[in-house]
Each structure stands twice: as structure tokens, then as C-alpha cells.
Tab-separated table of C-alpha atoms in Angstrom:
chain	number	residue	atom	x	y	z
A	977	MET	CA	-54.441	42.482	-97.904
A	978	LEU	CA	-56.044	39.034	-98.245
A	979	SER	CA	-59.376	39.932	-99.853
A	980	TRP	CA	-57.972	39.037	-103.288
A	981	TRP	CA	-58.102	35.347	-102.292
A	982	ARG	CA	-61.903	35.363	-102.664
A	983	GLU	CA	-61.577	36.490	-106.283
A	984	LEU	CA	-59.550	33.441	-107.303
A	985	GLY	CA	-61.142	30.531	-109.136
A	986	ARG	CA	-60.888	26.910	-108.052
A	987	GLU	CA	-57.985	26.085	-110.356
A	988	GLU	CA	-56.100	29.211	-109.313
A	989	ARG	CA	-56.466	28.324	-105.630
A	990	ALA	CA	-55.443	24.709	-106.167
A	991	ALA	CA	-52.273	25.757	-107.998
A	992	LEU	CA	-51.428	28.317	-105.325
A	993	ILE	CA	-51.920	25.815	-102.483
A	994	ALA	CA	-49.848	23.172	-104.256
A	995	ALA	CA	-46.959	25.537	-105.010
A	996	ALA	CA	-46.998	27.053	-101.504
A	997	GLY	CA	-47.096	23.591	-99.958
A	998	GLY	CA	-44.246	22.447	-102.174
A	999	TRP	CA	-42.157	25.445	-101.203
A	1000	GLY	CA	-42.959	24.885	-97.530
A	1001	VAL	CA	-41.813	21.270	-97.536
A	1002	ASP	CA	-38.839	22.345	-99.632
A	1003	ALA	CA	-37.896	24.727	-96.807
A	1004	PHE	CA	-38.394	22.058	-94.161
A	1005	ASP	CA	-36.215	19.528	-95.958
A	1006	TYR	CA	-33.461	22.096	-96.558
A	1007	MET	CA	-33.440	23.913	-93.210
A	1008	ILE	CA	-33.271	20.831	-90.997
A	1009	TYR	CA	-29.619	20.498	-92.007
A	1010	SER	CA	-28.839	23.892	-90.455
A	1011	PHE	CA	-30.285	22.627	-87.156
A	1012	ALA	CA	-28.244	19.425	-87.367
A	1013	ILE	CA	-24.881	21.166	-87.881
A	1014	PRO	CA	-23.909	21.543	-84.175
A	1015	ALA	CA	-24.701	17.869	-83.479
A	1016	LEU	CA	-22.788	16.719	-86.558
A	1017	ILE	CA	-19.760	18.793	-85.578
A	1018	VAL	CA	-19.718	16.961	-82.227
A	1019	ALA	CA	-20.571	13.501	-83.601
A	1020	TRP	CA	-18.165	13.417	-86.532
A	1021	GLY	CA	-15.649	16.099	-85.613
A	1022	MET	CA	-16.548	18.122	-88.685
A	1023	THR	CA	-15.033	21.570	-89.065
A	1024	ARG	CA	-17.175	24.599	-89.818
A	1025	ALA	CA	-15.683	24.667	-93.304
A	1026	GLU	CA	-16.822	21.067	-93.907
A	1027	ALA	CA	-20.282	21.865	-92.580
A	1028	GLY	CA	-20.413	24.841	-94.931
A	1029	LEU	CA	-19.236	22.645	-97.807
A	1030	ILE	CA	-22.273	20.365	-97.423
A	1031	ALA	CA	-24.604	23.371	-97.523
A	1032	THR	CA	-22.748	24.803	-100.501
A	1033	SER	CA	-22.778	21.504	-102.412
A	1034	THR	CA	-26.528	21.164	-101.818
A	1035	LEU	CA	-27.092	24.632	-103.234
A	1036	LEU	CA	-24.788	24.070	-106.211
A	1037	PHE	CA	-26.652	20.912	-107.165
A	1038	SER	CA	-29.938	22.727	-106.616
A	1039	ALA	CA	-28.790	25.318	-109.151
A	1040	ALA	CA	-28.336	22.611	-111.770
A	1041	GLY	CA	-31.603	20.955	-110.745
A	1042	GLY	CA	-33.498	24.228	-110.957
A	1043	TRP	CA	-32.494	24.977	-114.515
A	1044	LEU	CA	-32.995	21.365	-115.583
A	1045	ALA	CA	-36.462	21.147	-114.015
A	1046	GLY	CA	-37.457	24.544	-115.390
A	1047	ALA	CA	-36.368	23.607	-118.900
A	1048	LEU	CA	-38.099	20.217	-118.664
A	1049	SER	CA	-41.303	21.882	-117.451
A	1050	ASP	CA	-41.319	23.911	-120.676
A	1051	ARG	CA	-41.438	20.603	-122.546
A	1052	VAL	CA	-43.360	18.112	-120.371
A	1053	GLY	CA	-45.514	20.417	-118.229
A	1054	ARG	CA	-45.391	22.278	-114.900
A	1055	VAL	CA	-47.636	19.898	-112.943
A	1056	ARG	CA	-45.738	16.737	-113.839
A	1057	MET	CA	-42.384	18.264	-112.926
A	1058	LEU	CA	-43.751	19.694	-109.665
A	1059	GLN	CA	-44.648	16.174	-108.528
A	1060	ALA	CA	-41.279	14.799	-109.596
A	1061	THR	CA	-39.226	17.429	-107.771
A	1062	ILE	CA	-41.167	17.075	-104.485
A	1063	ALA	CA	-40.819	13.286	-104.480
A	1064	TRP	CA	-37.101	13.526	-105.298
A	1065	PHE	CA	-36.019	15.866	-102.515
A	1066	ALA	CA	-38.215	14.103	-99.926
A	1067	LEU	CA	-36.586	10.746	-100.730
A	1068	PHE	CA	-33.010	11.978	-100.418
A	1069	THR	CA	-33.748	13.918	-97.231
A	1070	PHE	CA	-35.014	10.675	-95.719
A	1071	LEU	CA	-31.941	8.751	-96.861
A	1072	SER	CA	-29.688	11.436	-95.336
A	1073	GLY	CA	-30.812	10.232	-91.925
A	1074	PHE	CA	-28.905	6.977	-92.470
A	1075	SER	CA	-25.555	8.668	-93.203
A	1076	GLN	CA	-22.556	7.276	-91.369
A	1077	SER	CA	-19.917	9.797	-92.428
A	1078	PHE	CA	-19.282	13.264	-93.769
A	1079	ALA	CA	-18.756	11.895	-97.296
A	1080	GLN	CA	-22.056	9.995	-97.325
A	1081	LEU	CA	-24.019	13.003	-96.107
A	1082	LEU	CA	-22.291	15.220	-98.671
A	1083	VAL	CA	-23.426	12.941	-101.510
A	1084	LEU	CA	-27.004	12.500	-100.265
A	1085	ARG	CA	-27.542	16.193	-99.537
A	1086	SER	CA	-26.131	17.079	-102.956
A	1087	LEU	CA	-28.620	14.730	-104.637
A	1088	GLN	CA	-31.395	16.194	-102.482
A	1089	GLY	CA	-30.430	19.576	-103.908
A	1090	LEU	CA	-31.457	18.554	-107.435
A	1091	GLY	CA	-35.110	18.343	-106.399
A	1092	PHE	CA	-34.861	21.221	-103.961
A	1093	GLY	CA	-33.747	23.566	-106.740
A	1094	GLY	CA	-36.270	22.323	-109.259
A	1095	GLU	CA	-39.372	22.820	-107.104
A	1096	TRP	CA	-39.175	26.630	-106.990
A	1097	ALA	CA	-38.671	27.071	-110.727
A	1098	VAL	CA	-41.638	24.869	-111.588
A	1099	GLY	CA	-43.991	26.074	-108.836
A	1100	ALA	CA	-43.348	29.779	-109.447
A	1101	ALA	CA	-43.875	29.404	-113.192
A	1102	LEU	CA	-47.084	27.443	-112.576
A	1103	VAL	CA	-48.593	30.102	-110.302
A	1104	GLY	CA	-47.317	32.982	-112.424
A	1105	GLU	CA	-49.082	31.590	-115.478
A	1106	ILE	CA	-52.371	30.589	-113.889
A	1107	ILE	CA	-53.039	33.656	-111.679
A	1108	ARG	CA	-54.510	36.787	-113.273
A	1109	PRO	CA	-52.027	39.698	-113.661
A	1110	ARG	CA	-53.438	42.040	-110.992
A	1111	HIS	CA	-52.969	39.376	-108.307
A	1112	ARG	CA	-49.828	37.719	-109.629
A	1113	GLY	CA	-47.411	39.419	-107.242
A	1114	LYS	CA	-49.537	38.666	-104.191
A	1115	ALA	CA	-50.077	35.051	-105.252
A	1116	VAL	CA	-46.441	34.246	-105.944
A	1117	GLY	CA	-45.451	36.096	-102.780
A	1118	THR	CA	-47.918	33.964	-100.848
A	1119	VAL	CA	-46.232	30.904	-102.318
A	1120	GLN	CA	-42.948	32.223	-100.937
A	1121	SER	CA	-44.532	32.501	-97.470
A	1122	GLY	CA	-44.728	28.714	-97.449
A	1123	TRP	CA	-40.979	28.785	-96.810
A	1124	ALA	CA	-41.522	30.424	-93.405
A	1125	LEU	CA	-44.068	27.765	-92.445
A	1126	GLY	CA	-41.717	24.933	-93.427
A	1127	TRP	CA	-38.843	26.626	-91.599
A	1128	GLY	CA	-41.045	27.106	-88.543
A	1129	VAL	CA	-42.021	23.430	-88.449
A	1130	ALA	CA	-38.329	22.507	-88.741
A	1131	ALA	CA	-37.491	24.805	-85.787
A	1132	ILE	CA	-40.262	23.303	-83.652
A	1133	LEU	CA	-39.246	19.721	-84.413
A	1134	TYR	CA	-35.603	20.643	-83.773
A	1135	ALA	CA	-36.463	21.845	-80.261
A	1136	LEU	CA	-38.709	18.811	-79.676
A	1137	TYR	CA	-36.365	16.104	-80.968
A	1138	PHE	CA	-33.221	17.490	-79.343
A	1139	SER	CA	-35.030	17.904	-76.025
A	1140	LEU	CA	-36.446	14.359	-75.968
A	1141	LEU	CA	-33.859	12.301	-77.854
A	1142	PRO	CA	-30.076	11.872	-77.652
A	1143	ALA	CA	-28.365	14.263	-80.043
A	1144	GLY	CA	-26.967	11.350	-82.085
A	1145	LEU	CA	-30.501	10.144	-82.806
A	1146	ALA	CA	-32.284	13.512	-82.901
A	1147	TRP	CA	-30.563	14.778	-86.043
A	1148	ARG	CA	-31.355	11.508	-87.821
A	1149	ALA	CA	-35.014	11.762	-86.812
A	1150	LEU	CA	-35.156	15.235	-88.356
A	1151	PHE	CA	-33.998	13.862	-91.707
A	1152	TRP	CA	-36.320	10.850	-91.526
A	1153	THR	CA	-39.295	13.161	-90.997
A	1154	GLY	CA	-38.409	14.746	-94.333
A	1155	LEU	CA	-40.041	11.829	-96.169
A	1156	LEU	CA	-43.575	12.839	-95.125
A	1157	PRO	CA	-43.825	15.831	-97.527
A	1158	ALA	CA	-43.846	13.372	-100.445
A	1159	LEU	CA	-47.565	12.925	-99.676
A	1160	LEU	CA	-48.135	16.374	-101.212
A	1161	THR	CA	-47.685	14.812	-104.648
A	1162	LEU	CA	-51.072	13.114	-104.207
A	1163	TYR	CA	-52.779	16.501	-103.858
A	1164	VAL	CA	-50.947	17.872	-106.896
A	1165	ARG	CA	-51.944	14.875	-109.001
A	1166	ARG	CA	-55.649	15.123	-108.075
A	1167	ARG	CA	-56.294	18.867	-107.875
A	1168	VAL	CA	-53.852	20.846	-110.020
A	1169	ARG	CA	-54.239	21.308	-113.780
A	1170	GLU	CA	-51.806	22.594	-116.331
A	1171	PRO	CA	-52.178	26.354	-117.133
A	1172	GLU	CA	-53.300	27.190	-120.670
A	1173	ALA	CA	-50.290	29.462	-121.095
A	1174	SER	CA	-48.009	26.553	-120.206
A	1175	VAL	CA	-49.685	24.223	-122.710
A	1176	ALA	CA	-49.243	26.729	-125.525
A	1177	ALA	CA	-45.670	27.527	-124.541
A	1178	ARG	CA	-44.845	23.812	-124.320
A	1179	LEU	CA	-45.949	23.223	-127.897
A	1180	GLN	CA	-43.871	26.173	-129.026
A	1181	ALA	CA	-40.815	24.992	-127.074
A	1182	ARG	CA	-41.071	21.497	-128.540
A	1183	GLU	CA	-41.329	22.858	-132.052
A	1184	ARG	CA	-38.394	25.259	-131.765
A	1185	GLY	CA	-36.166	23.813	-129.036
A	1186	GLN	CA	-35.678	27.286	-127.590
A	1187	PHE	CA	-34.415	26.712	-124.077
A	1188	LEU	CA	-31.038	28.351	-124.925
A	1189	VAL	CA	-32.680	31.508	-126.282
A	1190	ILE	CA	-32.136	33.123	-122.875
A	1191	PHE	CA	-28.448	33.463	-123.853
A	1192	THR	CA	-29.055	35.206	-127.188
A	1193	PRO	CA	-28.424	38.968	-127.467
A	1194	ARG	CA	-32.154	39.732	-127.159
A	1195	LEU	CA	-32.410	38.220	-123.659
A	1196	LEU	CA	-28.819	37.948	-122.420
A	1197	GLY	CA	-28.891	41.268	-120.548
A	1198	THR	CA	-32.109	40.309	-118.769
A	1199	THR	CA	-30.748	36.858	-117.951
A	1200	ALA	CA	-27.501	38.276	-116.554
A	1201	LEU	CA	-29.122	40.965	-114.390
A	1202	ALA	CA	-31.817	38.634	-113.080
A	1203	SER	CA	-29.139	36.061	-112.230
A	1204	LEU	CA	-27.046	38.615	-110.314
A	1205	MET	CA	-30.122	39.845	-108.482
A	1206	ALA	CA	-30.932	36.286	-107.424
A	1207	THR	CA	-27.290	35.823	-106.371
A	1208	GLY	CA	-27.511	38.730	-103.955
A	1209	MET	CA	-30.839	37.650	-102.482
A	1210	GLN	CA	-29.863	34.051	-101.963
A	1211	GLY	CA	-26.259	34.656	-101.003
A	1212	GLY	CA	-27.376	37.004	-98.231
A	1213	TYR	CA	-30.173	34.714	-97.112
A	1214	TYR	CA	-28.038	31.581	-96.943
A	1215	ALA	CA	-25.133	33.379	-95.276
A	1216	VAL	CA	-27.517	34.375	-92.473
A	1217	THR	CA	-29.831	31.376	-92.104
A	1218	THR	CA	-27.329	28.533	-92.586
A	1219	TRP	CA	-25.146	29.763	-89.730
A	1220	LEU	CA	-27.770	31.368	-87.490
A	1221	PRO	CA	-28.501	28.317	-85.263
A	1222	THR	CA	-24.750	27.753	-84.817
A	1223	TYR	CA	-24.199	31.458	-84.070
A	1224	LEU	CA	-26.946	31.536	-81.455
A	1225	LYS	CA	-25.809	28.320	-79.778
A	1226	THR	CA	-22.002	28.584	-79.893
A	1227	VAL	CA	-21.340	32.341	-79.961
A	1228	ARG	CA	-24.270	33.685	-77.954
A	1229	GLY	CA	-24.308	30.628	-75.678
A	1230	LEU	CA	-28.047	29.962	-75.918
A	1231	SER	CA	-29.548	26.614	-74.960
A	1232	ILE	CA	-31.371	24.405	-77.466
A	1233	VAL	CA	-34.739	25.616	-76.193
A	1234	ASP	CA	-33.654	29.276	-76.241
A	1235	THR	CA	-32.194	28.892	-79.740
A	1236	GLY	CA	-35.507	27.437	-80.899
A	1237	ALA	CA	-37.385	30.346	-79.297
A	1238	TYR	CA	-35.192	32.941	-81.016
A	1239	LEU	CA	-35.654	31.176	-84.337
A	1240	VAL	CA	-39.445	31.078	-83.906
A	1241	VAL	CA	-39.414	34.893	-83.592
A	1242	ILE	CA	-37.328	35.128	-86.783
A	1243	VAL	CA	-39.641	32.716	-88.599
A	1244	ALA	CA	-42.700	34.723	-87.504
A	1245	GLY	CA	-41.045	37.821	-88.944
A	1246	SER	CA	-40.317	35.893	-92.138
A	1247	PHE	CA	-43.951	34.927	-92.588
A	1248	ALA	CA	-45.106	38.514	-92.060
A	1249	GLY	CA	-42.391	39.735	-94.432
A	1250	TYR	CA	-43.420	37.370	-97.205
A	1251	LEU	CA	-47.072	38.463	-97.061
A	1252	THR	CA	-46.301	42.178	-96.717
A	1253	ALA	CA	-43.786	42.153	-99.566
A	1254	ALA	CA	-46.243	40.197	-101.724
A	1255	TRP	CA	-48.828	42.945	-101.223
A	1256	ALA	CA	-46.189	45.653	-101.836
A	1257	SER	CA	-45.115	43.981	-105.081
A	1258	ASP	CA	-48.540	44.588	-106.636
A	1259	ARG	CA	-49.239	47.831	-104.809
A	1260	LEU	CA	-45.917	49.684	-105.097
A	1261	GLY	CA	-44.412	47.909	-108.093
A	1262	ARG	CA	-41.797	45.200	-108.401
A	1263	ARG	CA	-38.703	47.390	-108.198
A	1264	ALA	CA	-39.855	49.600	-105.329
A	1265	GLY	CA	-40.681	46.556	-103.244
A	1266	PHE	CA	-37.268	45.006	-103.835
A	1267	ILE	CA	-35.462	48.249	-102.985
A	1268	VAL	CA	-37.294	48.677	-99.668
A	1269	PHE	CA	-36.683	45.122	-98.511
A	1270	ALA	CA	-33.060	44.900	-99.681
A	1271	ALA	CA	-32.211	48.155	-97.883
A	1272	GLY	CA	-33.933	46.903	-94.729
A	1273	SER	CA	-32.013	43.619	-94.959
A	1274	VAL	CA	-28.645	45.405	-95.052
A	1275	LEU	CA	-29.474	47.523	-92.009
A	1276	VAL	CA	-30.931	44.776	-89.817
A	1277	ALA	CA	-28.477	42.001	-90.750
A	1278	LEU	CA	-25.464	44.182	-89.959
A	1279	THR	CA	-27.003	45.317	-86.675
A	1280	TYR	CA	-27.873	41.755	-85.661
A	1281	THR	CA	-24.424	40.305	-86.320
A	1282	LEU	CA	-21.955	43.195	-85.841
A	1283	VAL	CA	-23.348	45.543	-83.202
A	1284	PRO	CA	-22.745	44.512	-79.552
A	1285	ILE	CA	-26.301	44.092	-78.246
A	1286	GLY	CA	-27.836	42.114	-75.407
A	1287	ASP	CA	-29.843	38.941	-75.760
A	1288	ALA	CA	-33.158	40.736	-75.143
A	1289	VAL	CA	-32.500	43.228	-77.956
A	1290	MET	CA	-31.396	40.380	-80.209
A	1291	LEU	CA	-34.671	38.588	-79.548
A	1292	PHE	CA	-36.565	41.773	-80.479
A	1293	LEU	CA	-34.494	42.278	-83.656
A	1294	GLY	CA	-35.212	38.728	-84.772
A	1295	PHE	CA	-38.613	39.765	-86.108
A	1296	PRO	CA	-37.361	42.523	-88.474
A	1297	LEU	CA	-34.433	40.304	-89.472
A	1298	GLY	CA	-36.802	37.596	-90.676
A	1299	PHE	CA	-39.211	40.207	-92.071
A	1300	PHE	CA	-36.740	41.894	-94.428
A	1301	VAL	CA	-34.414	39.003	-95.321
A	1302	SER	CA	-37.321	36.759	-96.319
A	1303	GLY	CA	-39.525	39.477	-97.795
A	1304	ASN	CA	-36.933	40.027	-100.530
A	1305	PHE	CA	-38.125	36.867	-102.247
A	1306	SER	CA	-41.861	37.573	-102.464
A	1307	GLY	CA	-41.830	39.433	-105.752
A	1308	VAL	CA	-39.176	37.325	-107.488
A	1309	GLY	CA	-41.438	34.685	-109.009
A	1310	ALA	CA	-43.844	37.204	-110.535
A	1311	PHE	CA	-40.992	39.484	-111.658
A	1312	PHE	CA	-39.040	36.717	-113.379
A	1313	ALA	CA	-42.182	35.280	-114.991
A	1314	GLU	CA	-42.864	38.707	-116.487
A	1315	LEU	CA	-39.276	39.183	-117.676
A	1316	PHE	CA	-39.095	36.019	-119.837
A	1317	PRO	CA	-41.282	35.045	-122.845
A	1318	GLY	CA	-43.541	31.986	-122.637
A	1319	ALA	CA	-41.542	29.463	-124.676
A	1320	VAL	CA	-38.504	29.855	-122.386
A	1321	ARG	CA	-40.201	31.037	-119.191
A	1322	GLY	CA	-39.391	27.881	-117.225
A	1323	SER	CA	-35.845	27.815	-118.563
A	1324	GLY	CA	-35.290	31.531	-117.930
A	1325	MET	CA	-36.762	31.525	-114.434
A	1326	GLY	CA	-35.020	28.275	-113.552
A	1327	PHE	CA	-31.633	29.446	-114.782
A	1328	ALA	CA	-31.699	32.960	-113.277
A	1329	TYR	CA	-33.000	31.942	-109.865
A	1330	ASN	CA	-30.765	28.904	-109.632
A	1331	PHE	CA	-27.666	30.600	-110.976
A	1332	GLY	CA	-28.208	32.888	-108.008
A	1333	ARG	CA	-28.618	29.869	-105.796
A	1334	GLY	CA	-25.411	28.317	-107.134
A	1335	ALA	CA	-23.376	31.508	-106.772
A	1336	GLY	CA	-25.004	32.248	-103.437
A	1337	ALA	CA	-24.125	28.709	-102.398
A	1338	THR	CA	-20.533	29.805	-101.940
A	1339	PHE	CA	-21.538	32.193	-99.162
A	1340	PRO	CA	-22.059	29.577	-96.394
A	1341	LEU	CA	-18.729	27.999	-97.336
A	1342	LEU	CA	-16.942	31.358	-97.375
A	1343	VAL	CA	-18.498	32.325	-94.052
A	1344	GLY	CA	-17.150	29.064	-92.624
A	1345	PHE	CA	-13.653	29.812	-93.916
A	1346	LEU	CA	-13.711	33.461	-92.845
A	1347	SER	CA	-14.925	32.545	-89.358
A	1348	ALA	CA	-11.551	30.880	-88.778
A	1349	ARG	CA	-9.998	34.374	-88.936
A	1350	LEU	CA	-12.852	36.586	-87.749
A	1351	PRO	CA	-15.690	36.170	-85.245
A	1352	LEU	CA	-18.575	34.212	-86.769
A	1353	GLY	CA	-20.937	37.200	-86.482
A	1354	ALA	CA	-18.519	39.436	-88.391
A	1355	ALA	CA	-18.144	36.827	-91.141
A	1356	ILE	CA	-21.925	36.521	-91.515
A	1357	GLY	CA	-22.411	40.301	-91.562
A	1358	ALA	CA	-19.706	40.934	-94.156
A	1359	PHE	CA	-21.195	38.583	-96.734
A	1360	ALA	CA	-24.787	39.595	-95.988
A	1361	GLY	CA	-23.984	43.286	-96.472
A	1362	PHE	CA	-22.290	42.682	-99.821
A	1363	ALA	CA	-25.134	40.464	-101.015
A	1364	TYR	CA	-27.959	42.924	-100.414
A	1365	LEU	CA	-26.026	45.815	-101.941
A	1366	LEU	CA	-25.782	43.657	-105.089
A	1367	VAL	CA	-29.583	43.294	-105.053
A	1368	LEU	CA	-30.039	47.071	-104.924
A	1369	VAL	CA	-27.706	47.674	-107.885
A	1370	THR	CA	-29.262	45.059	-110.179
A	1371	VAL	CA	-32.886	45.918	-109.372
A	1372	ILE	CA	-32.301	49.515	-110.415
A	1373	ALA	CA	-30.976	48.280	-113.790
A	1374	LEU	CA	-33.998	46.026	-114.556
A	1375	PRO	CA	-37.354	47.262	-115.961
A	1376	GLU	CA	-40.626	47.563	-114.054
A	1377	THR	CA	-43.018	44.755	-115.100
A	1378	ARG	CA	-46.025	45.099	-112.799
A	1379	GLY	CA	-49.283	44.228	-114.608
A	1380	ARG	CA	-47.582	42.733	-117.675
A	1381	ALA	CA	-49.735	40.104	-119.409
A	1382	LEU	CA	-48.092	36.711	-119.965
A	1383	ALA	CA	-48.351	35.677	-123.597
């Protein structure tokens, strides 16, 4: 499954490492908020709805940032925008650690979302254009696996900080650590070069100003279906992962250390799911891979949150939960790159993926509201089930693109 790595050239490997690293630190800087929620609820008296609002606002701003960064990368280049987005979200994650109120954190996390959303659109387009077609799905899926690594580091530091520091300082330390990923921009600047396909597309985009072409009749159907597909994937993912630490700690009654242990199992499953789905995307085809992982996500997410099971079984189910929920994303970058033409590839990928992020952003908020009337597990399961059924419907309506050359 990994022998294809040896076939890549130096520039291909550098781009893949940079994009995977960017996505990993993106995950770290986003997920540390989910670990801070219980401490913030105690420190500031926040309600679950307010905690969900911060997550939702971050995702809404990331939707705008993703389309903006994708469109700008069509005009100024993938590599330059990749550096800018990483530096941006690292800075505002760091500043979040100095927040003194709900309102301040809401503003800073929203601004962090602009860079958080932009990094995926730029990094996925960069790798999609520079990697040869027969390995594109595996490469972009490997980039997605960086999310599990960043999430895993966040879980480890959560357990470490909250075990050694007072809770009021531990959550701030998590945010302050988020500045370190900005060092990745130095690697990007020195090692990563602009893909030839991006250079040609950039000239074409500048000449024609085509970033709104994705809404013309020729591409509107593709844009709409891809956006709904991304909505289902991200809505389900954020409904589960945003509230999972709170669910384990407050509903299941697990300690900080036990919560961290459960999350490590889920993160390990996520990493395996990313790599397996990446291989399946090239081996089975884009659509078949999505169908398998979306169906698995529905089954496992509903079992995990709605079925009365013991803690030992829940620990065991954590691996397939992470495996399927995260594996959904592996083929998205390659699939979206193949769906949109070169002159608007960054704009198309950025809009579709981040429209899904913006619409999916409402799921954590809605889970928070619904949990006031239903058990938290039931609220999570209801929105997760709906989300992954939406993925299945839209994937069936989109064309198969495996092996398509990028003009």
C-alpha cells in the first residue's frame, strides 16, 4: 500500500510532506478547542450552546477563508497561499490563549478559521496538480492522514497539560502551543515549488477572471453536488468530534486520563482509515470508496452514541469510529481536483469543500441546542446519521473520475 512512495520524484514528495504537515497542524490548532470546552464551561459558565457557537463560528469563517484562499491561489500561486494560511491560523490560535471572555474567544477563533479553511483548499490543489494521476488518490489521502496525527498530538498534550497544570492554565497552554506550527512555513518556502499545471492555470485565470465560472450552467450542477457531499462529510465529522471529549467526560463519566486514552484509540483508527481509504480511492474508484466509508460511518456512529454499551465495548468501537468517519475524507481532494477545470480548480475546490464546512458548521451548534432536550449521545447520533446519508445520495449522483488527467 505504500510502495508508490518510492516512485515519487523529489518535488512530488516535498509537496506531499508540506501539505500533509499543513493539514496536521491545521487539525492540531482546530481540535484543541474541543478539548478545552469542559474547562471553559467551568471557568466562564458557558452553556453548551455557547460552546457550540464558537465551534460553528470558526467553521463558518473557515468556509469563507477556504473559498477566498482557493480563489487567490488560482491567481497568486498555491505555494505562496499555503504559507500565508498556515501562518495566519497559527497566530490566532496563539492569541486565543489570552482570551478573558466568551466574546473575545469567539472573535479570535473566528479569525483563526479564515486560515484554517484556506489551508485545505490550497494544499489539496497543490498535491492534486503535482502528483501523477495513478497515485493522486493515495497522495491526497495521505495528506488527509496528517489530520489524525495533529489530532493525536492535541489529545496527548490535552492529557499532559490537564494532568500537570491547573485547568485554568492548561487550556491556555494548549492554545499557546498552537503557535509552533508556523515554523512549517520555512519548509514550504525552501522545498516546495509551484506545479506546472498551477502556473498555466494562473495565467489563464488572470487573463479571464474566471473564478465565478463554477456557478455557470456548465459547472453549477457539479458545484452544487460537490458542496452537498462536503456538507454531509463535514457535518457528520464535526457533530461527532466536537462533542466527543465532552460526551466521554460528562456523560460517560470518564476521567481526563481515560478520556485521552479513548481518544487515542479513535485517532489511531482515524490514521488507519485515512491510509486505507486513500488506497481504496485509487484501487476501487472514487465513488465506491466514498460509499463504503459513508455507510460504515452511519453504522458505527449510531452504535457508538445510541446503543447502550459498556465502557469496554465503547473503547473497542473507538477504532472503527475513527476509521470510517475520518476515512471519508481521503478521496475528496483528488475527486474535487478532477471535477473542476484548471483555471477555476482552486476556486471550485475551495468553494465546494468550504461550503460544506460552513453548512456543516451548524451541526455542533444544533447538537448543543438539541442536547438541552435529548441526551447528548442521541443528539450527536441524529445529526451524524443524517449527514452520512446525505453523502451517500450525492456521491451516487456524481461521475467517476479516477485516472482523469488534469489539464
